[in-house]
Coordinates of N, CA and C in Angstrom, one line a residue:
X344 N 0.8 -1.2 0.0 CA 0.0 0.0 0.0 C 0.9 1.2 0.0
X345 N 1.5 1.6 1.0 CA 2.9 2.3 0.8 C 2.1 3.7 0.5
X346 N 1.1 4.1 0.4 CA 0.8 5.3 0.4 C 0.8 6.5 1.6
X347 N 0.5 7.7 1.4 CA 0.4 8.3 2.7 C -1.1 8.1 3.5
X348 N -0.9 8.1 4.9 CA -2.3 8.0 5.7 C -3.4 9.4 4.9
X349 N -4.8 9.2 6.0 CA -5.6 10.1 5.5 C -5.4 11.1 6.1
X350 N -4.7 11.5 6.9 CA -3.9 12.5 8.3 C -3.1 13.3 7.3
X351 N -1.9 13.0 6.7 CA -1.0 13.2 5.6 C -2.0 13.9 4.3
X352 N -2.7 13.0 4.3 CA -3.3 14.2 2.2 C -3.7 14.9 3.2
X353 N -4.9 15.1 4.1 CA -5.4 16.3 4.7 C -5.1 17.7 5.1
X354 N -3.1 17.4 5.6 CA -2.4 18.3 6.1 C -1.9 18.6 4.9
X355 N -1.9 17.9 3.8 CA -1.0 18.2 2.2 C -2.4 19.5 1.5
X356 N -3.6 18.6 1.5 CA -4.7 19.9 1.1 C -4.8 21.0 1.6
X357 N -4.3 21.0 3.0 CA -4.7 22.4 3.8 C -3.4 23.2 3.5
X358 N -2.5 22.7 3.4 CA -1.0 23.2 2.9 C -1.3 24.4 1.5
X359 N -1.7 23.4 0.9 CA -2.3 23.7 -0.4 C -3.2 25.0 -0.6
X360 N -4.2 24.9 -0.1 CA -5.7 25.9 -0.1 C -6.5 25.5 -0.8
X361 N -7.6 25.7 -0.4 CA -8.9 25.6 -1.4 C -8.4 25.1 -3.1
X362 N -9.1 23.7 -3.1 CA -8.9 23.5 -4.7 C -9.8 24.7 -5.4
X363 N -9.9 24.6 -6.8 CA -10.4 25.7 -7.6 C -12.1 25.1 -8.3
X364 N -12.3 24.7 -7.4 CA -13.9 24.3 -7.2 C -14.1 25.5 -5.9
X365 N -13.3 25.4 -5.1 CA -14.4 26.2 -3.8 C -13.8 27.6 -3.9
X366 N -13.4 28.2 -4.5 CA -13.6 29.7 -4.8 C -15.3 30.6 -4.9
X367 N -16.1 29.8 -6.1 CA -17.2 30.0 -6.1 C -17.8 30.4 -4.2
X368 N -17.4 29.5 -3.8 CA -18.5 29.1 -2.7 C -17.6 30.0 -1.4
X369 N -16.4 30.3 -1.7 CA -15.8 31.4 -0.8 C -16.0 32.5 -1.0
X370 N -16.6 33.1 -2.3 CA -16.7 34.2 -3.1 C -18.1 34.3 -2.4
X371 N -19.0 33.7 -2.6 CA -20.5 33.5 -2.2 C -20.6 34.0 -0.4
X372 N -19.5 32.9 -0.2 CA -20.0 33.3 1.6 C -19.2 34.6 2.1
X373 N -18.1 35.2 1.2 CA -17.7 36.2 1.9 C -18.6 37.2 1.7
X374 N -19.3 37.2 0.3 CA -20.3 38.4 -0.1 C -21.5 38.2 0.9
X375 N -22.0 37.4 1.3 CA -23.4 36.9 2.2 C -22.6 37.8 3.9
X376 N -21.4 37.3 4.2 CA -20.9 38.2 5.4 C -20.9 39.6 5.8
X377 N -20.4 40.3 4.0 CA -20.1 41.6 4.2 C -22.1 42.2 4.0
X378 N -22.8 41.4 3.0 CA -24.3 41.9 3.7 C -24.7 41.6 4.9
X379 N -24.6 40.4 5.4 CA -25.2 40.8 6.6 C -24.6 41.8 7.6
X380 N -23.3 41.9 7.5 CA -22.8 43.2 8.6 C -23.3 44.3 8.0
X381 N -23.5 44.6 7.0 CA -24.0 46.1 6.2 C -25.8 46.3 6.9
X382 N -26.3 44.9 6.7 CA -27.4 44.9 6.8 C -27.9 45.2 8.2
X383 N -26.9 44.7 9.4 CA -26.9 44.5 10.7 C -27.4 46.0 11.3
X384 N -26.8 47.1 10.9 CA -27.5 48.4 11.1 C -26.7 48.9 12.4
X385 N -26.0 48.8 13.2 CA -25.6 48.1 14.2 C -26.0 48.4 15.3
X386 N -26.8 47.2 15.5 CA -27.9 47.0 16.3 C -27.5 46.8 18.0
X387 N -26.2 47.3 18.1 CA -25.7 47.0 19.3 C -25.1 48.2 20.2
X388 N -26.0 49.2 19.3 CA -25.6 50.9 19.3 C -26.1 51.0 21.1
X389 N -25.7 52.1 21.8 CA -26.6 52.5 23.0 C -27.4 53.7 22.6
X390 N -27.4 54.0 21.2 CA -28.6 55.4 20.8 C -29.9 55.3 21.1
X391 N -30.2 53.5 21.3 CA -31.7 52.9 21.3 C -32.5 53.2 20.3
X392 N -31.8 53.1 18.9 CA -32.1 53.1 17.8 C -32.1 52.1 16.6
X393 N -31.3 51.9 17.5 CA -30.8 50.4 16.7 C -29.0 50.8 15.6
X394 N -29.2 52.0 15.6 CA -28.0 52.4 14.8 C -26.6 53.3 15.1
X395 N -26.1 53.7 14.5 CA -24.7 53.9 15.0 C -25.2 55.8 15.3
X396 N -24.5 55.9 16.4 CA -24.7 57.5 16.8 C -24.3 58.4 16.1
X397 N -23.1 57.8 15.0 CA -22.7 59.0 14.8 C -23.1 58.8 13.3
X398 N -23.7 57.7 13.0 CA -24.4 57.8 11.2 C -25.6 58.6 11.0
X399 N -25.7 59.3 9.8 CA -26.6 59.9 9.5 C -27.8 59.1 9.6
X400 N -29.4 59.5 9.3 CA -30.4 58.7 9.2 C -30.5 58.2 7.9
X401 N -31.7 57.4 7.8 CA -31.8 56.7 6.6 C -32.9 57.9 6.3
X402 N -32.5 57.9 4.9 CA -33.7 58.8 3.7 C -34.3 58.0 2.7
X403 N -35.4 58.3 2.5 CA -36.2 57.5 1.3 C -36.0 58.4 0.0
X404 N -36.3 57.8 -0.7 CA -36.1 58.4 -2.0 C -37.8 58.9 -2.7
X405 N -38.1 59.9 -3.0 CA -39.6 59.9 -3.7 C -39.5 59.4 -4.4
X406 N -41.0 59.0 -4.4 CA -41.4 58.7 -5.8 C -41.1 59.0 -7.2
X407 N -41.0 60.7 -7.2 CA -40.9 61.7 -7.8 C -39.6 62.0 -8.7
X408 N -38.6 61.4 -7.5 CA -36.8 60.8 -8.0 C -36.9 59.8 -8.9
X409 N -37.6 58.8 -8.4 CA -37.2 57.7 -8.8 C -38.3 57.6 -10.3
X410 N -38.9 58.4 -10.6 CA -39.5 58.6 -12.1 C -38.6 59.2 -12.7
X411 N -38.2 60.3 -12.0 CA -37.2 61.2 -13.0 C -36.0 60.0 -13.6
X412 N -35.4 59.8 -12.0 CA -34.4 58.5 -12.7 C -34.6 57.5 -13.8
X413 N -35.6 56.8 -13.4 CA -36.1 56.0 -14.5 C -36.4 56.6 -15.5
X414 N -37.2 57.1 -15.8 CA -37.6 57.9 -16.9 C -36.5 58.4 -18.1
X415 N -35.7 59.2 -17.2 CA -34.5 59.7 -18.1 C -33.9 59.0 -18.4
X416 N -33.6 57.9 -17.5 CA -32.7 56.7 -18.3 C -33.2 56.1 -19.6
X417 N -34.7 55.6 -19.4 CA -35.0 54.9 -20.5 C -35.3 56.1 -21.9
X418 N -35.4 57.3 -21.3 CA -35.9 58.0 -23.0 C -34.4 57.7 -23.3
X419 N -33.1 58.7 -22.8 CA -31.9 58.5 -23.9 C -31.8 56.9 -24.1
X420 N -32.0 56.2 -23.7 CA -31.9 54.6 -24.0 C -32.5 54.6 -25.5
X421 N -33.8 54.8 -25.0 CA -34.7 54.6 -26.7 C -34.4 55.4 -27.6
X422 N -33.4 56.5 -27.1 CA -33.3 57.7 -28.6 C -31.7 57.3 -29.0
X423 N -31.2 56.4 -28.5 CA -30.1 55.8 -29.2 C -30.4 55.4 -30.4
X424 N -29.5 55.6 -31.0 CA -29.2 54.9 -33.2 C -29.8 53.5 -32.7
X425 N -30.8 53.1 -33.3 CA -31.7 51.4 -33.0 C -32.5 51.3 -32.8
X426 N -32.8 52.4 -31.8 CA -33.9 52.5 -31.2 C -33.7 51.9 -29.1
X427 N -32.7 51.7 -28.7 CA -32.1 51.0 -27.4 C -33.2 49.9 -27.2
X428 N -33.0 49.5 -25.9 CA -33.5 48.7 -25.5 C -34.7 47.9 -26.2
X429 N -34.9 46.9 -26.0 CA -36.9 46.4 -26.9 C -37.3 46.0 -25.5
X430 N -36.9 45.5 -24.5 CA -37.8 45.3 -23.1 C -39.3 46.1 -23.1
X431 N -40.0 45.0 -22.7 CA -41.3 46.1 -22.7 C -41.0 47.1 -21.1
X432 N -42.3 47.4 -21.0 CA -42.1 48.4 -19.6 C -42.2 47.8 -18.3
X433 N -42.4 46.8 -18.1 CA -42.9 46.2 -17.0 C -40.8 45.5 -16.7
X434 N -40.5 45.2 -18.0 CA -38.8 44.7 -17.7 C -37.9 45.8 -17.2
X435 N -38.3 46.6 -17.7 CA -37.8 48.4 -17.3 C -37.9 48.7 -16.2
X436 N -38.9 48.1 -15.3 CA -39.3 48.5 -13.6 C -40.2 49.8 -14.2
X437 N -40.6 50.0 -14.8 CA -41.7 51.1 -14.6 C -43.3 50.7 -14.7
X438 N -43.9 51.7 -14.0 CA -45.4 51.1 -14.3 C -46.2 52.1 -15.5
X439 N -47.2 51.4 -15.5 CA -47.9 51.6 -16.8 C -48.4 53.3 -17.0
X440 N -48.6 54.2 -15.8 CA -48.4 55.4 -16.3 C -47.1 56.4 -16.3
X441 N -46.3 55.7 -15.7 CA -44.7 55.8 -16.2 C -44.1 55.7 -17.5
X442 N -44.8 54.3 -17.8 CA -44.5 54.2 -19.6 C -44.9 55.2 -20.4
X443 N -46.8 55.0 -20.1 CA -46.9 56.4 -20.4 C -46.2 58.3 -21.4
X444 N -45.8 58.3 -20.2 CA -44.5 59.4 -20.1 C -43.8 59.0 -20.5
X445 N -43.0 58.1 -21.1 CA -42.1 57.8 -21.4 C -42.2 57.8 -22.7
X446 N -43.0 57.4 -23.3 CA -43.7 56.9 -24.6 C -43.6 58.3 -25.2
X447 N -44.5 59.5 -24.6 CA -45.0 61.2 -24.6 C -43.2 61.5 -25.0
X448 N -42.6 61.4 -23.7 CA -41.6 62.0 -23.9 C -40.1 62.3 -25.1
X449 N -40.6 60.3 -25.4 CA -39.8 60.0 -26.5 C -40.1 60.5 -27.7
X450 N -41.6 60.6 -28.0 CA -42.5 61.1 -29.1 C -41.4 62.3 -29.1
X451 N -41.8 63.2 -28.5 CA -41.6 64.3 -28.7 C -39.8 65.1 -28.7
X452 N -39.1 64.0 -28.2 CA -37.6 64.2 -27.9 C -37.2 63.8 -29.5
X453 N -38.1 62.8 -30.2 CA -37.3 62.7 -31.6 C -37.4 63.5 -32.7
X454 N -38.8 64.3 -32.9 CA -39.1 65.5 -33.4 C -38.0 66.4 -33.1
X455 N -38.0 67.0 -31.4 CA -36.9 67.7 -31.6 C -35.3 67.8 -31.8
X456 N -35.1 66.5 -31.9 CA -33.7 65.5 -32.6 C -33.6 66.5 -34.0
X457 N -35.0 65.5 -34.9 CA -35.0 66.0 -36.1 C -34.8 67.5 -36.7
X458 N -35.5 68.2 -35.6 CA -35.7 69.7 -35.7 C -34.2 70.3 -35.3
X459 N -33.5 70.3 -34.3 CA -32.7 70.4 -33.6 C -31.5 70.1 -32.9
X460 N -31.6 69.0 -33.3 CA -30.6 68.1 -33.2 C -30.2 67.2 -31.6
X461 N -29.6 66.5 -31.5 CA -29.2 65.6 -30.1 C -29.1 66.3 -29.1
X462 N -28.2 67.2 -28.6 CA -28.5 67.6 -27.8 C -29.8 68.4 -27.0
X463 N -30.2 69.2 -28.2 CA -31.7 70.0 -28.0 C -32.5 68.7 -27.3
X464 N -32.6 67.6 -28.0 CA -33.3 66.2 -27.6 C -33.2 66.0 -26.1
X465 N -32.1 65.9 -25.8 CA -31.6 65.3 -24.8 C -31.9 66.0 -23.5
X466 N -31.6 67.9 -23.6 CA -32.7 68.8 -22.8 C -34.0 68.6 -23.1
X467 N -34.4 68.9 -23.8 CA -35.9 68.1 -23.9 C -36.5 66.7 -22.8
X468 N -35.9 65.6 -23.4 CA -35.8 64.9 -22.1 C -35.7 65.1 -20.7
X469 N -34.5 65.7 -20.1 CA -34.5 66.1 -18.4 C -35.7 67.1 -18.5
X470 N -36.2 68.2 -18.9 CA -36.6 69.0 -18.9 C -38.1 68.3 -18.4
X471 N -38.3 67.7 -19.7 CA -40.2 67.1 -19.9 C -40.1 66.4 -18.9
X472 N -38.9 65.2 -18.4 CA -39.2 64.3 -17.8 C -39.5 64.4 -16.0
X473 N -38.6 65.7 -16.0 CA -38.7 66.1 -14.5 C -40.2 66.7 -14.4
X474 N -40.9 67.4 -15.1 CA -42.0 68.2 -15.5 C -43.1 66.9 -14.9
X475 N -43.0 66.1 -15.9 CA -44.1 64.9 -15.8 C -43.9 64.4 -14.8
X476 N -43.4 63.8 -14.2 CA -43.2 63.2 -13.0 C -43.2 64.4 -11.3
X477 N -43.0 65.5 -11.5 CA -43.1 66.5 -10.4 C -44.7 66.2 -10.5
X478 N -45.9 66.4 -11.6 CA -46.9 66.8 -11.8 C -47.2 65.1 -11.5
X479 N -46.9 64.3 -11.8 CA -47.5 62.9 -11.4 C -47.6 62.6 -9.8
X480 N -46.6 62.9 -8.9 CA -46.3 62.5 -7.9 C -46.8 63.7 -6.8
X481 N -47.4 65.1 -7.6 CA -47.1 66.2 -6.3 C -48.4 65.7 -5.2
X482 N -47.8 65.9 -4.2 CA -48.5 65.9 -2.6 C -48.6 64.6 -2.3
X483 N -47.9 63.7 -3.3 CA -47.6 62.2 -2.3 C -46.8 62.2 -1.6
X484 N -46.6 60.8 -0.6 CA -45.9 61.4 0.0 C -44.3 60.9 -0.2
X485 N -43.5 61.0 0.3 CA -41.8 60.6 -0.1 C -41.2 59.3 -0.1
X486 N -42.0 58.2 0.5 CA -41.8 56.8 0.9 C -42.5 56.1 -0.6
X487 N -41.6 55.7 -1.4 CA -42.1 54.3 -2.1 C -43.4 53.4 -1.4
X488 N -44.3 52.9 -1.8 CA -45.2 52.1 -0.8 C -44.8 51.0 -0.8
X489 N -45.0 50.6 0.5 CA -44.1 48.8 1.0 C -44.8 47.6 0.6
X490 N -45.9 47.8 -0.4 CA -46.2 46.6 -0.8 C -46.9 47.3 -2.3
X491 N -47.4 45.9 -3.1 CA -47.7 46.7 -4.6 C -47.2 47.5 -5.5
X492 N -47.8 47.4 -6.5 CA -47.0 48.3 -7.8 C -47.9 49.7 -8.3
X493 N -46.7 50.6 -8.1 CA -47.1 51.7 -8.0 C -47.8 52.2 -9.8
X494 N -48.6 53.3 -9.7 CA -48.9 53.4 -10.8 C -49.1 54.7 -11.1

């Protein structure tokens, strides 16, 4: 038999490190560690908050933002040479009177393309898009809603 005991490869593998199968799975658990400490909040604070004394608070983003962001993203998307993206709106994260606006805004960002050229388009966009969405969202309130799709 003349081989080494099972004591011997053990100490020879650990010598070694992780074969190149368990990277995946060290890659995986380090990322799962650094969320849950991120996520932890740190809840071990004496503020009686649950969080660190000296971190700012948490802020929500409006609704209002988070159209504009979307929004603007997707019109220059779709006024790309091709036409960008083909995802419908629901792949986009936006809801159906968001597309809406989006739809409006494109309409009218390509006219002024044609008329005006790319950049004119492109103000056009931030401009209309902030417009439509201030006037969609005014006097709600600043919290995304914690359940359902907004519309």
């Amino acid at each position: 038999m003349g081989g080494a005991t099972t004591r011997e490869r053990t100490r020879s593998r650990a010598r070694r490190g992780p074969g190149p199968g368990a990277w995946p799975l060290i890659g995986a658990a380090a990322l799962l560690a650094a969320a849950l400490t991120a996520c932890d909040g740190g809840s071990h604070a004496a503020d009686g908050r649950g969080g660190r004394p000296d971190s700012p608070s948490p802020s929500a983003t409006s609704r209002e933002a988070v159209c504009v962001r979307l929004l603007t993203y997707w019109a220059h998307d779709q006024l790309k040479p091709g036409g960008g993206s083909q995802s419908d709106y629901q792949q986009k994260g936006l809801s159906d009177g968001q597309n809406t606006i989006l739809l409006d805004v494109v309409e009218l960002a390509e006219r002024e393309r044609r008329s005006h050229g790319a950049a004119a388009a492109r103000k056009l966009v931030e401009t209309e898009v902030r417009r439509r969405c201030a006037e969609r969202y005014a006097g709600e309130d600043t919290a995304p809603p914690s359940a359902g799709w907004p519309q």
